[in-house]
Coordinates of C-alpha atoms in Angstrom, one line a residue:
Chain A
X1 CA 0.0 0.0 0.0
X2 CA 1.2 3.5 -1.1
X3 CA 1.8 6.2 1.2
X4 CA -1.2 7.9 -0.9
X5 CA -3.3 5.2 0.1
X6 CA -2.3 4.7 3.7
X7 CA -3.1 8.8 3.8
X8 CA -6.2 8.2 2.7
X9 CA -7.3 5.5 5.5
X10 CA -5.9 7.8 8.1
X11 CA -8.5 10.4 7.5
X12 CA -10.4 11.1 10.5
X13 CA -13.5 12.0 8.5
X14 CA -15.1 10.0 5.7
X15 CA -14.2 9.9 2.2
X16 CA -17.2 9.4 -0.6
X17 CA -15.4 8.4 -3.0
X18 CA -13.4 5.3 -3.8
X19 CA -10.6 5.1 -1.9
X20 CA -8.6 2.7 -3.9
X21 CA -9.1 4.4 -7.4
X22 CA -8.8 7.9 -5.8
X23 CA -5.4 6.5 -4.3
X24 CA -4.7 5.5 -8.1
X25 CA -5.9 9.1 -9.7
X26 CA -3.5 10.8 -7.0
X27 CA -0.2 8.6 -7.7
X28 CA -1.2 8.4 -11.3
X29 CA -0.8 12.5 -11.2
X30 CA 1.8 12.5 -9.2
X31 CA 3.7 10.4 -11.8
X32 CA 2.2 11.9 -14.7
X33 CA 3.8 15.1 -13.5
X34 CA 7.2 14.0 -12.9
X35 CA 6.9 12.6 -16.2
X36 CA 6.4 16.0 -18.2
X37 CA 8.7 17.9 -16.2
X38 CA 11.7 15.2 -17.0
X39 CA 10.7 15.6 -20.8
X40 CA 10.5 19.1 -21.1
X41 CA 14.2 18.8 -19.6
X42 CA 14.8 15.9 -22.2
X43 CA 13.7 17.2 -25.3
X44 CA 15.8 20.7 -23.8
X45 CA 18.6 18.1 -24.8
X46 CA 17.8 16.7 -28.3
X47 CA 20.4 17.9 -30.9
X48 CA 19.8 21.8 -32.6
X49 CA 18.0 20.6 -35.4
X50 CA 15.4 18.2 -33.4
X51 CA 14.9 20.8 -31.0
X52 CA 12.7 22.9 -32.7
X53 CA 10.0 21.3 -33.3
X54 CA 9.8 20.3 -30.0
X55 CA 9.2 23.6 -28.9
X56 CA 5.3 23.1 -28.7
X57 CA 5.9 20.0 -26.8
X58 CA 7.9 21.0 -24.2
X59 CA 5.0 24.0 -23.5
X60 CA 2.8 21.4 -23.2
X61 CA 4.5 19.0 -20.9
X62 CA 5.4 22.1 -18.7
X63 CA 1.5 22.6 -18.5
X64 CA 0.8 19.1 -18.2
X65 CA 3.2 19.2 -15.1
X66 CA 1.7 22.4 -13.6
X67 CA -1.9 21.1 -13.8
X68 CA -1.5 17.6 -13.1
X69 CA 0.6 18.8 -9.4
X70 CA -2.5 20.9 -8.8
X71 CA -5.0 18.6 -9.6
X72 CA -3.4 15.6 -7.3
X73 CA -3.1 18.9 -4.3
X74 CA -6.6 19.3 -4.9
X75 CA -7.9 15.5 -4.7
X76 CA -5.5 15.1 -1.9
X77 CA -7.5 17.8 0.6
X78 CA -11.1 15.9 1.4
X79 CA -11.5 18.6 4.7
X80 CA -14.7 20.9 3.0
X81 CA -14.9 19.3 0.2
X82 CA -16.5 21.6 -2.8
X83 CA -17.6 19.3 -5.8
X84 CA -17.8 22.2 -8.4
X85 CA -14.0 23.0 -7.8
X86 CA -12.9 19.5 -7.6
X87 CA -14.7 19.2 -10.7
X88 CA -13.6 22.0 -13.0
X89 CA -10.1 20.5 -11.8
X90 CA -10.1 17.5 -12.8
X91 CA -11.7 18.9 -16.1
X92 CA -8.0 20.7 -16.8
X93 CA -6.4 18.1 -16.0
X94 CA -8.0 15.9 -18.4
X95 CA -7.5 18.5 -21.0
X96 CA -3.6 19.0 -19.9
X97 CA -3.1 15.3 -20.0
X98 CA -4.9 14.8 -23.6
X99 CA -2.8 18.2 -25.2
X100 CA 0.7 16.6 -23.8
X101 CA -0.2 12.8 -24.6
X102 CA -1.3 14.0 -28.3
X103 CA 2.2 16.3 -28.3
X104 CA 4.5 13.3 -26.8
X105 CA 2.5 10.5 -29.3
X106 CA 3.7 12.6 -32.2
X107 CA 7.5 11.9 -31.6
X108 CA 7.1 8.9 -29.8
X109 CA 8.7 7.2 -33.0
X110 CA 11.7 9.2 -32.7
X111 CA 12.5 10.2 -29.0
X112 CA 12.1 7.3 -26.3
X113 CA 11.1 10.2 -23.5
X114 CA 8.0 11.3 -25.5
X115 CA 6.7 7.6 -25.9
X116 CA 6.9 7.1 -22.4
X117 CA 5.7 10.3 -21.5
X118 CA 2.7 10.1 -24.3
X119 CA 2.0 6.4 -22.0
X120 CA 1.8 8.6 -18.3
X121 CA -0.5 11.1 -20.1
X122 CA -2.8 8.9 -21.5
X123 CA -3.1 6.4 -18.6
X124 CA -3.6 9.2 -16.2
X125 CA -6.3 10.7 -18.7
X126 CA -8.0 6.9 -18.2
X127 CA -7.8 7.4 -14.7
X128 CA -9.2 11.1 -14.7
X129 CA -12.4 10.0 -17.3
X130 CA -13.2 7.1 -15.2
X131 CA -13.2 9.3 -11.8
X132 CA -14.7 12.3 -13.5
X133 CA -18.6 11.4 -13.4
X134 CA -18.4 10.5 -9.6
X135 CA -17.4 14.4 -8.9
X136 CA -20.4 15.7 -10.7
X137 CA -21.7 18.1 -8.9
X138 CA -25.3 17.3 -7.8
X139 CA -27.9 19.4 -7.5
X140 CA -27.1 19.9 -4.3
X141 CA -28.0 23.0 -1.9
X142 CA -25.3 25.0 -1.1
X143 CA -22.4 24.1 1.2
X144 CA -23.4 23.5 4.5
X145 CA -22.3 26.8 6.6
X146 CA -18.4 26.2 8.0
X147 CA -19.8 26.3 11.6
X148 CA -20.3 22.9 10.9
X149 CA -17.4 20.7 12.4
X150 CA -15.0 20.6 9.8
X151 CA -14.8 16.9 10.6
X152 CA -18.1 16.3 8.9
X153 CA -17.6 18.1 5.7
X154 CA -15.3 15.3 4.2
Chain B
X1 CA 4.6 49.1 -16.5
X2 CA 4.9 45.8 -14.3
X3 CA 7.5 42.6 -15.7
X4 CA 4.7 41.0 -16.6
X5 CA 3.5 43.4 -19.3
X6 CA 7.1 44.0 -20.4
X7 CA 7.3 40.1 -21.1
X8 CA 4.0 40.3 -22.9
X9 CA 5.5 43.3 -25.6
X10 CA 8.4 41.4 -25.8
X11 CA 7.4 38.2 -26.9
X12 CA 8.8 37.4 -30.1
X13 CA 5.5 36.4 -31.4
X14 CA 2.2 37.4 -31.6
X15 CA -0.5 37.1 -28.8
X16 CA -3.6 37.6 -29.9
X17 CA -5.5 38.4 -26.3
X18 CA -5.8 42.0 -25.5
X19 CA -2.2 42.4 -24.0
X20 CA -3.2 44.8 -20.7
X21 CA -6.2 42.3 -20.2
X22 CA -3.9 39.7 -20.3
X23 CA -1.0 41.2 -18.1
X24 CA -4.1 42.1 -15.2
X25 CA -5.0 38.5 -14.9
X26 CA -1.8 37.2 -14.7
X27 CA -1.0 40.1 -11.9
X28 CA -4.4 39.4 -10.2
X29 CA -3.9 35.5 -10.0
X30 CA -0.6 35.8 -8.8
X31 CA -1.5 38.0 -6.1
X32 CA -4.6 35.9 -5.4
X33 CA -2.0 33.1 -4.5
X34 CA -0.3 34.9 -2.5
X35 CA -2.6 36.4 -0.1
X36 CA -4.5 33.2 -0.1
X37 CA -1.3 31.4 0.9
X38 CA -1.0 34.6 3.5
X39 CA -4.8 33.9 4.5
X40 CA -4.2 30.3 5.3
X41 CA -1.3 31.0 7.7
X42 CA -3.0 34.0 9.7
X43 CA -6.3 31.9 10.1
X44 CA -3.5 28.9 11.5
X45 CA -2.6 31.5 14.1
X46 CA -6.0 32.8 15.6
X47 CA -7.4 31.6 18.5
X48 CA -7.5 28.1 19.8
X49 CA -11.4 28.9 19.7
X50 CA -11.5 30.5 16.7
X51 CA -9.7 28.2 15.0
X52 CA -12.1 25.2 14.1
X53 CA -14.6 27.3 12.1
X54 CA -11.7 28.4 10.1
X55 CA -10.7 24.8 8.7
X56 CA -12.7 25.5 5.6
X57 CA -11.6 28.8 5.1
X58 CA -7.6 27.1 5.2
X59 CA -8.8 24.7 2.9
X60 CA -10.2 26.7 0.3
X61 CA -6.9 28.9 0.7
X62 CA -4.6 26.4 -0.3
X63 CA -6.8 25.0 -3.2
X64 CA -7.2 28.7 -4.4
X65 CA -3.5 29.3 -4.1
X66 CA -2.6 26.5 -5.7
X67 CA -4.9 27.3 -8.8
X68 CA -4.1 30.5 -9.1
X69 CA 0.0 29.8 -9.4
X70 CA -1.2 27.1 -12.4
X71 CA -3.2 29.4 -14.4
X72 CA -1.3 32.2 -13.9
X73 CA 1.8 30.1 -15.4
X74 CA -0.9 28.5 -17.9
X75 CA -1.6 32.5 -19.1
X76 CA 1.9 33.4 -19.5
X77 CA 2.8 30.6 -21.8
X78 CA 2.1 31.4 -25.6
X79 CA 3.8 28.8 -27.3
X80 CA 1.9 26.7 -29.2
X81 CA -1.2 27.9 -27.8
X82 CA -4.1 25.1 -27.0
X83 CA -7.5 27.1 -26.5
X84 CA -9.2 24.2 -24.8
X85 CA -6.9 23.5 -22.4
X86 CA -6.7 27.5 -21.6
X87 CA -10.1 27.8 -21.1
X88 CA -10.3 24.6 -18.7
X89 CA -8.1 25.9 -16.6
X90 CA -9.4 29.5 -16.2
X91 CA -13.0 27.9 -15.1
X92 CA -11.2 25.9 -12.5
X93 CA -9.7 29.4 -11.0
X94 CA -12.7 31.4 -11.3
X95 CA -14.7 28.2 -9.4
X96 CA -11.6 28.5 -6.8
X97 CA -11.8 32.0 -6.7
X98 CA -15.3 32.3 -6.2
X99 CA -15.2 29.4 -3.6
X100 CA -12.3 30.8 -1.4
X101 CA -14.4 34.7 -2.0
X102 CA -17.5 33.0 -0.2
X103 CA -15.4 31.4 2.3
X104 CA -13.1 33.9 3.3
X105 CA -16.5 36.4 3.2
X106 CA -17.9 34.6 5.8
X107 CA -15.2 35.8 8.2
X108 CA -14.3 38.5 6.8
X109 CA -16.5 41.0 9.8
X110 CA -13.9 39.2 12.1
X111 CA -11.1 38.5 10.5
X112 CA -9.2 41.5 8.9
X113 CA -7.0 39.1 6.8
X114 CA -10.4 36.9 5.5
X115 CA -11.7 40.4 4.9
X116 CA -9.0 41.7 2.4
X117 CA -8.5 38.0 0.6
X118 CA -11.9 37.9 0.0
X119 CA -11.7 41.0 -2.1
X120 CA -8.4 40.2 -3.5
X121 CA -10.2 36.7 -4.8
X122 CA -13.1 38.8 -6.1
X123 CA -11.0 41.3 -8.0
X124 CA -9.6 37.7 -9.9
X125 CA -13.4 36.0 -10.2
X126 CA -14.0 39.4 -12.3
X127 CA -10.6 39.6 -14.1
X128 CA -11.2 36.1 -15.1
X129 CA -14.8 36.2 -15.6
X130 CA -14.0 39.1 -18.5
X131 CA -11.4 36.9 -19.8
X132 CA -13.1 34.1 -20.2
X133 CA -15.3 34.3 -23.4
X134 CA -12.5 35.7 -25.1
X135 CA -10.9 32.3 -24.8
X136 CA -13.8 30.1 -26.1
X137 CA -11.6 27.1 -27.9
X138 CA -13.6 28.2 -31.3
X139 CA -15.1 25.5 -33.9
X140 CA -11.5 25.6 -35.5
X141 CA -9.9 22.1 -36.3
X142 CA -7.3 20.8 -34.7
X143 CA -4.1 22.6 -33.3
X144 CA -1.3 22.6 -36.5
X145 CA 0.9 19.9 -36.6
X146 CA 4.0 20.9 -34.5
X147 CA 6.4 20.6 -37.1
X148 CA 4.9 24.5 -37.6
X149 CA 7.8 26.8 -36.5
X150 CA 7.1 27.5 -32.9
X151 CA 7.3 30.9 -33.7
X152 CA 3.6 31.2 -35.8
X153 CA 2.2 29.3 -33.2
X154 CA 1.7 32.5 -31.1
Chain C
X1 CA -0.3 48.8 -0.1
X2 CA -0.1 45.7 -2.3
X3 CA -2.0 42.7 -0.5
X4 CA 0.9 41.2 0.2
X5 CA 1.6 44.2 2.7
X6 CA -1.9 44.2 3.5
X7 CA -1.6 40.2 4.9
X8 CA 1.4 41.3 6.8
X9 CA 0.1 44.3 8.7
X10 CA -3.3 41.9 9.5
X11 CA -1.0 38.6 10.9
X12 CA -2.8 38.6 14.1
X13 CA 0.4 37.6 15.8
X14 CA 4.4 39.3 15.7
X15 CA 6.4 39.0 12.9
X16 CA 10.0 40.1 13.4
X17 CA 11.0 40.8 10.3
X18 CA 10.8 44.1 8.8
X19 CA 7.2 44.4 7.4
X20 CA 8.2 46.5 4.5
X21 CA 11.3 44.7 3.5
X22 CA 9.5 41.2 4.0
X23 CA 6.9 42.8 1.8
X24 CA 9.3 44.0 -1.0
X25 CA 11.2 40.3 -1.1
X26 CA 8.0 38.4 -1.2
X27 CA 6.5 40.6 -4.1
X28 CA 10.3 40.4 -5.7
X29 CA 10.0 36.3 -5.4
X30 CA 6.3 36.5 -7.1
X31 CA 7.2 39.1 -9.6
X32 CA 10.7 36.8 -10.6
X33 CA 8.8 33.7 -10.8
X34 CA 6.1 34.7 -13.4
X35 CA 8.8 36.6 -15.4
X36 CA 11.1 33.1 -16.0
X37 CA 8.1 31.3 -16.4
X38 CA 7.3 34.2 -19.4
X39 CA 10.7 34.2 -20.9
X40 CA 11.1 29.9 -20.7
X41 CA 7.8 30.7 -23.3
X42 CA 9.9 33.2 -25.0
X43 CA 12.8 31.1 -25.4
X44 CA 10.9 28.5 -26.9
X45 CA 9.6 30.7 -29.8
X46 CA 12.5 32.4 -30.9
X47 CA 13.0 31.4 -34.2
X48 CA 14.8 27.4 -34.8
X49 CA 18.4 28.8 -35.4
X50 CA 18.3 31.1 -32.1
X51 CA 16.4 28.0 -29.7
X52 CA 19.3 25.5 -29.3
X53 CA 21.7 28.2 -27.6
X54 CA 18.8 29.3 -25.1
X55 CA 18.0 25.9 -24.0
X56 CA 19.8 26.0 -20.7
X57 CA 18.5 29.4 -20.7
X58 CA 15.4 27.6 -20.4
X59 CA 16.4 24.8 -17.7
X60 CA 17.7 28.2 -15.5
X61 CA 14.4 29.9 -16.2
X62 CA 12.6 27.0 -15.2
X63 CA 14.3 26.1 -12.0
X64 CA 14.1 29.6 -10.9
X65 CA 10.2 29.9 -11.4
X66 CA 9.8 27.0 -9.1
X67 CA 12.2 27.8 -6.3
X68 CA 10.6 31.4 -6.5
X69 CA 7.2 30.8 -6.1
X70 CA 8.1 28.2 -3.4
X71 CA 9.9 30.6 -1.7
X72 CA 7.7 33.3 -1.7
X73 CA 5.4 30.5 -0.1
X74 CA 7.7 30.0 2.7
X75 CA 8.3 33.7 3.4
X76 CA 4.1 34.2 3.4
X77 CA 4.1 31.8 6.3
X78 CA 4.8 32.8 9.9
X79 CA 2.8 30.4 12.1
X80 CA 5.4 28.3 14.1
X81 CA 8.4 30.3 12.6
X82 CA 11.7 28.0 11.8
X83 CA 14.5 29.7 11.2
X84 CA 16.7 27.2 9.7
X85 CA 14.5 26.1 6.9
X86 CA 13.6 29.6 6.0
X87 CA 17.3 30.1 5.8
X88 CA 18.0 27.2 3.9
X89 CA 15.5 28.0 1.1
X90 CA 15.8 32.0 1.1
X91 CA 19.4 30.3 0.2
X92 CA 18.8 28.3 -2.8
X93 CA 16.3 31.2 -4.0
X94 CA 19.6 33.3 -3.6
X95 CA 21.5 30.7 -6.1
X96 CA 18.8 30.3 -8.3
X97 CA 18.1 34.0 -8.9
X98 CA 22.2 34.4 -9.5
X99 CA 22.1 31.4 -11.9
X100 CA 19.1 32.5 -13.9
X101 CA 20.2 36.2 -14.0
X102 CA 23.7 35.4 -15.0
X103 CA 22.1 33.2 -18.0
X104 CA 19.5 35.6 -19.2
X105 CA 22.5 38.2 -19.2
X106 CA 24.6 36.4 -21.6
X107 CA 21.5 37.1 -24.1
X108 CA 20.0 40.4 -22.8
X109 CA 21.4 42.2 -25.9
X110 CA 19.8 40.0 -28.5
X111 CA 16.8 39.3 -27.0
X112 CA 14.8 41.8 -25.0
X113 CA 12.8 39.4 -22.3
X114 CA 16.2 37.8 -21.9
X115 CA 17.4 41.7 -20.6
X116 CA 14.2 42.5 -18.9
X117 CA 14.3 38.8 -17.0
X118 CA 17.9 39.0 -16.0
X119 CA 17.1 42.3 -14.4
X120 CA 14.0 40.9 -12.4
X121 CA 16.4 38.0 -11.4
X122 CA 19.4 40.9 -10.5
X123 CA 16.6 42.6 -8.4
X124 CA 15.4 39.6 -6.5
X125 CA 18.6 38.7 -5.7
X126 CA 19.5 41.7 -4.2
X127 CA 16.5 41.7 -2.3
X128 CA 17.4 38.2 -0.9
X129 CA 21.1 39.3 0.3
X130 CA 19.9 41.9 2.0
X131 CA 17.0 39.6 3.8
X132 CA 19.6 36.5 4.3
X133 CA 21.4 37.8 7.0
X134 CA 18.2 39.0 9.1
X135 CA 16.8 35.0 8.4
X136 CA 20.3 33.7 10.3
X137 CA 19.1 30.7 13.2
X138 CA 20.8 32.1 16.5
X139 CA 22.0 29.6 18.5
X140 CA 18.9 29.4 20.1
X141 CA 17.7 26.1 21.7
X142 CA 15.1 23.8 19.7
X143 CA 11.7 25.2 19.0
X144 CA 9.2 25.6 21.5
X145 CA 7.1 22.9 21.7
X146 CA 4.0 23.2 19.8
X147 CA 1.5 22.7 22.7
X148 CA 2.5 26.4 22.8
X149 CA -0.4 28.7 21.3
X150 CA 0.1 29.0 17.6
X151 CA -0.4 32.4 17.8
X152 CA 2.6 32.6 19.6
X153 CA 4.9 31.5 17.7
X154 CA 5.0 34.5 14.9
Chain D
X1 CA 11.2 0.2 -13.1
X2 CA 8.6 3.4 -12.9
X3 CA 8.4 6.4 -14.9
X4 CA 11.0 8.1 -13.0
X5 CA 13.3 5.3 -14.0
X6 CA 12.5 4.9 -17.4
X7 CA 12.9 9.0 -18.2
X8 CA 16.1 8.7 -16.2
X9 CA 17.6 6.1 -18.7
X10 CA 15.9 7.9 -22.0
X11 CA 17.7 11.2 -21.1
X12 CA 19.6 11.8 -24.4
X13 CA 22.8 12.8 -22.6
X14 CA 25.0 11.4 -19.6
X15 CA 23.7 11.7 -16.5
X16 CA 26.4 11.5 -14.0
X17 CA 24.7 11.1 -10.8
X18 CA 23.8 6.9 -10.0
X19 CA 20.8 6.3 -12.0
X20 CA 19.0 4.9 -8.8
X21 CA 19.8 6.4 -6.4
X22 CA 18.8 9.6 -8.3
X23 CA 14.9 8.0 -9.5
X24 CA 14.3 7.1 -5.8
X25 CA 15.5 10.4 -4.5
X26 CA 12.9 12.0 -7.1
X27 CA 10.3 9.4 -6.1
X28 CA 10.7 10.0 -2.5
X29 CA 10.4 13.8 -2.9
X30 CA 7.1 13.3 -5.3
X31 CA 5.8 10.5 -2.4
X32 CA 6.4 13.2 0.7
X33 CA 4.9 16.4 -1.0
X34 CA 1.7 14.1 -1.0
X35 CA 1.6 12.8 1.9
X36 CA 2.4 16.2 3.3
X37 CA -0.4 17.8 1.7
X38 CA -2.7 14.9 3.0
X39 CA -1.6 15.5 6.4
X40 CA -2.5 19.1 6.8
X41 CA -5.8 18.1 5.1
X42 CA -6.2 15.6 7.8
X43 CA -5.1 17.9 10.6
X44 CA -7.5 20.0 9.8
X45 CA -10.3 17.8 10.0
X46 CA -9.4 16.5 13.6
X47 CA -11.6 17.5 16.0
X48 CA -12.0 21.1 17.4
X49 CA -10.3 20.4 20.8
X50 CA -6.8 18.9 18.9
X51 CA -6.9 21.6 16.2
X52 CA -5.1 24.0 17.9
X53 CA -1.6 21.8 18.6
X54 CA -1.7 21.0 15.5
X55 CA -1.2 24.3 14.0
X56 CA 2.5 24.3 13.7
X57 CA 2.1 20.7 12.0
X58 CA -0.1 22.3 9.4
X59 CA 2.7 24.7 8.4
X60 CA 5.2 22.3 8.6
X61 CA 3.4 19.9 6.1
X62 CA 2.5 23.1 3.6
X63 CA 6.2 24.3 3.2
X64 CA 7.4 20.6 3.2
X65 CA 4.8 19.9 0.5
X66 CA 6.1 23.0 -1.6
X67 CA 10.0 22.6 -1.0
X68 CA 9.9 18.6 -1.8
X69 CA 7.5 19.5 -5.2
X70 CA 10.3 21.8 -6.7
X71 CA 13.1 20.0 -5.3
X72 CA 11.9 16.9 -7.3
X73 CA 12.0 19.0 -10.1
X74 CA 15.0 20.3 -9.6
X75 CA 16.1 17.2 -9.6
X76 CA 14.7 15.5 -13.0
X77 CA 16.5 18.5 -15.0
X78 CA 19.6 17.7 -16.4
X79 CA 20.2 19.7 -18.9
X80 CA 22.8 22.4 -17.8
X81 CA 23.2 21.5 -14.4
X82 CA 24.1 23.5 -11.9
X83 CA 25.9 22.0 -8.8
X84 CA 25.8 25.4 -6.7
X85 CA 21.7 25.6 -7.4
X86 CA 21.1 22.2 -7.0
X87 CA 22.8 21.6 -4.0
X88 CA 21.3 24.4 -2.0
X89 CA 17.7 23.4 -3.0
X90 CA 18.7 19.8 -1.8
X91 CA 19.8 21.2 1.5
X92 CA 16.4 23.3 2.3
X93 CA 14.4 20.0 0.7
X94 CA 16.6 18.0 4.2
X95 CA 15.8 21.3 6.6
X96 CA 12.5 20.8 5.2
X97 CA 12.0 16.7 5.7
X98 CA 13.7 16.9 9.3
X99 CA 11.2 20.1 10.4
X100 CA 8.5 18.5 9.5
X101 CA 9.3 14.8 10.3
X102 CA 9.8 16.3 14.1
X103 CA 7.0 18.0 13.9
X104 CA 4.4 15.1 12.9
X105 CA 6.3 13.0 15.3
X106 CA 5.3 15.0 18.2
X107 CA 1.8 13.6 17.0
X108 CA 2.4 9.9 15.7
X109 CA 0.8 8.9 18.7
X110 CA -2.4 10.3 18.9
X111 CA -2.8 10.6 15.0
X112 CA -2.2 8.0 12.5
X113 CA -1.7 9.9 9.4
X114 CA 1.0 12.2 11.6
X115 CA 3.1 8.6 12.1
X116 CA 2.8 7.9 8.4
X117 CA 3.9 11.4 7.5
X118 CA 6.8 11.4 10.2
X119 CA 7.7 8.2 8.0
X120 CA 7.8 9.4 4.8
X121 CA 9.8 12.9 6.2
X122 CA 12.2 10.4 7.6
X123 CA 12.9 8.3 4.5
X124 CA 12.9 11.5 2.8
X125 CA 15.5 13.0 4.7
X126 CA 17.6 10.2 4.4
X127 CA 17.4 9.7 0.8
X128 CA 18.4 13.3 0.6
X129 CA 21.2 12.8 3.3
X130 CA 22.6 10.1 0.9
X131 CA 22.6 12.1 -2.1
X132 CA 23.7 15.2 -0.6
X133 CA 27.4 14.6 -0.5
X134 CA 27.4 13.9 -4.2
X135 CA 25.9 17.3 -5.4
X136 CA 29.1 19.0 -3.7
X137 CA 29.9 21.7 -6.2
X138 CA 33.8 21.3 -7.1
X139 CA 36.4 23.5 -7.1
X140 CA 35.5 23.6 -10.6
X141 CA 35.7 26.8 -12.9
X142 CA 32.2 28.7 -14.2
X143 CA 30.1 26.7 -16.0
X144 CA 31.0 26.3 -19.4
X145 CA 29.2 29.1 -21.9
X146 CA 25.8 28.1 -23.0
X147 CA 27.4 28.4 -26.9
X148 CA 28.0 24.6 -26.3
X149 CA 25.5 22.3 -27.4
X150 CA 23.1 21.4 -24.4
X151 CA 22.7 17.5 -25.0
X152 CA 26.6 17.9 -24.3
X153 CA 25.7 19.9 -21.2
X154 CA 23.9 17.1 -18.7

């Protein structure tokens, strides 16, 4: 059991959603985010005449990187939990992660870091389009009022 | 003028977004993280009483914070541009935004720091709320294909 | 006054620092951050002959965006005050703000947001030298322990 | 071998650090950012009564989250390296894992997810304690002008 998951048993409140799979979203981004920030730095490295056309691709891993260490931030904080942020979230994220993985699959052929990096993205797309429908906001009232005890708002 | 318009004239390709529009957001996101970041800390040292009923209020600090940092980096990247992706992650900050606004309103008669990030995360909600349309991903095909010098993909 | 003045002046506990100069350096750290996140972008769309000379341009630009905003972070935080690591990081923001500046420089006369970044970087730094010494762990015992009111510990 | 690995050995030019020892420093940094953003989430939901001693803890997981985030990415850029930089940010990322691993352990005890956190700090910490000695910048002149070609650079 991950540290992630381990975190997410030790909550002293409850947790809706699947803890296993929202364990698996977390490390996924996590990972996914490493990922793109080693191969911006990698395709930084690819001889002069590679290296420019590259130049779209390394923007997109650095957002890929950006969003996807926000997005696992975000799913990591249960403590008030708002659906239509954790929502909208996960929405960039599954945008960042499609942008890079269609950037990376283009020069998977010729640069080893893209394929592996076009792999991260897409499986942690799979993992975001799968978790997605379970944050939908419902038509819910609004928050309950923060006088509540922040213990019951997980 | 601020760095971050200076960066914006000097870009060596073309932005299409209303450059001062676009240097505000930036400047109000990036503020908006950092007094949100500032907000979570002061409400961590009031009162062992007044402490619980802030847990929310933290929470929807950090997620704000967080958010605001990524689409603040998100906006100052112009590189191979990706509409969709853009306008996902400015709906995420104007959901955080508006979130942390309510929370932080809520304390905001007792709490001078709750009171002042509250209008600092309205002031973004509006910023971003004026940008937002003008990023609408429109009915265009797909992004070029990379191989475009970087340097047209303004 | 900027927020980040504002949050200062409404800590509800003491902060030792100067308020003004804490103010200036965190601002500096926020301001430094967005403009190498902006001239990474830059970078990447000069035109394909320019790019492979600016990539570790890039890399500095890069690193320094992160260890600012992270920074500025640390410095927005005063609950349960810790000398050492504030030391330690203000320290590596030092480094990175010399790196960066000294790379952009070697460019600032053929491209503009290389000049106006290695200034922001010049700046910063400064800024930092003149904090670092103020940040310096006396050889006081450990901390207090943390049954101690939080608001105490400013 | 995980991503971390596998982007490690794709690099396209030499790394000179030990290949794994370098992807488990990197994975250890990713593993305690998230963990320490879990545990201030899960501070924050303990009941109204323990709240306030946990305050300090709360800060200690937010700046340990932050300073192990862009330390790992410090890290997984090779391109240019910079001893000097590096090694500074390696030395908060330690003042960062042993804070924060003394903090939570003040709490292991009475709260699970503090033990696991103290944990992760620790292993953290000593990954970092490893690696530390190898970053030592050496006596060694500037670094050589950016002119050179980066993928010679790593």
């Amino acid at each position: 059991m991950t540290y992630t998951a381990q975190m997410i048993e030790t909550y002293p409140a409850e947790i809706e959603l699947d803890h296993q799979e929202l364990a698996r979203v977390i490390d996924a981004l996590s990972n996914c985010a490493q990922t793109c920030t080693a191969c911006a730095d990698a395709c930084l490295s690819e001889p002069a005449d590679e290296l420019p056309r590259l130049a779209r691709c390394i923007r997109d891993n650095l957002d890929c990187a950006d969003i996807c260490t926000t997005t696992a931030s975000v799913l990591s904080r249960h403590t008030g939990y708002d659906a239509a942020l954790t929502h909208a979230q996960v929405r960039a994220a599954l945008q960042a992660t499609k942008t890079c993985g269609d950037s990376c699959e283009e020069h998977a052929s010729t640069h080893e870091h893209c394929r592996i990096c076009a792999q991260a993205c897409r499986e942690t797309q799979q993992a975001l389009e799968s978790l997605l429908p379970k944050l939908e906001p419902k038509g819910q009232g609004p928050r309950q009022p923060s006088q509540a005890a922040p213990q019951q708002g997980g």
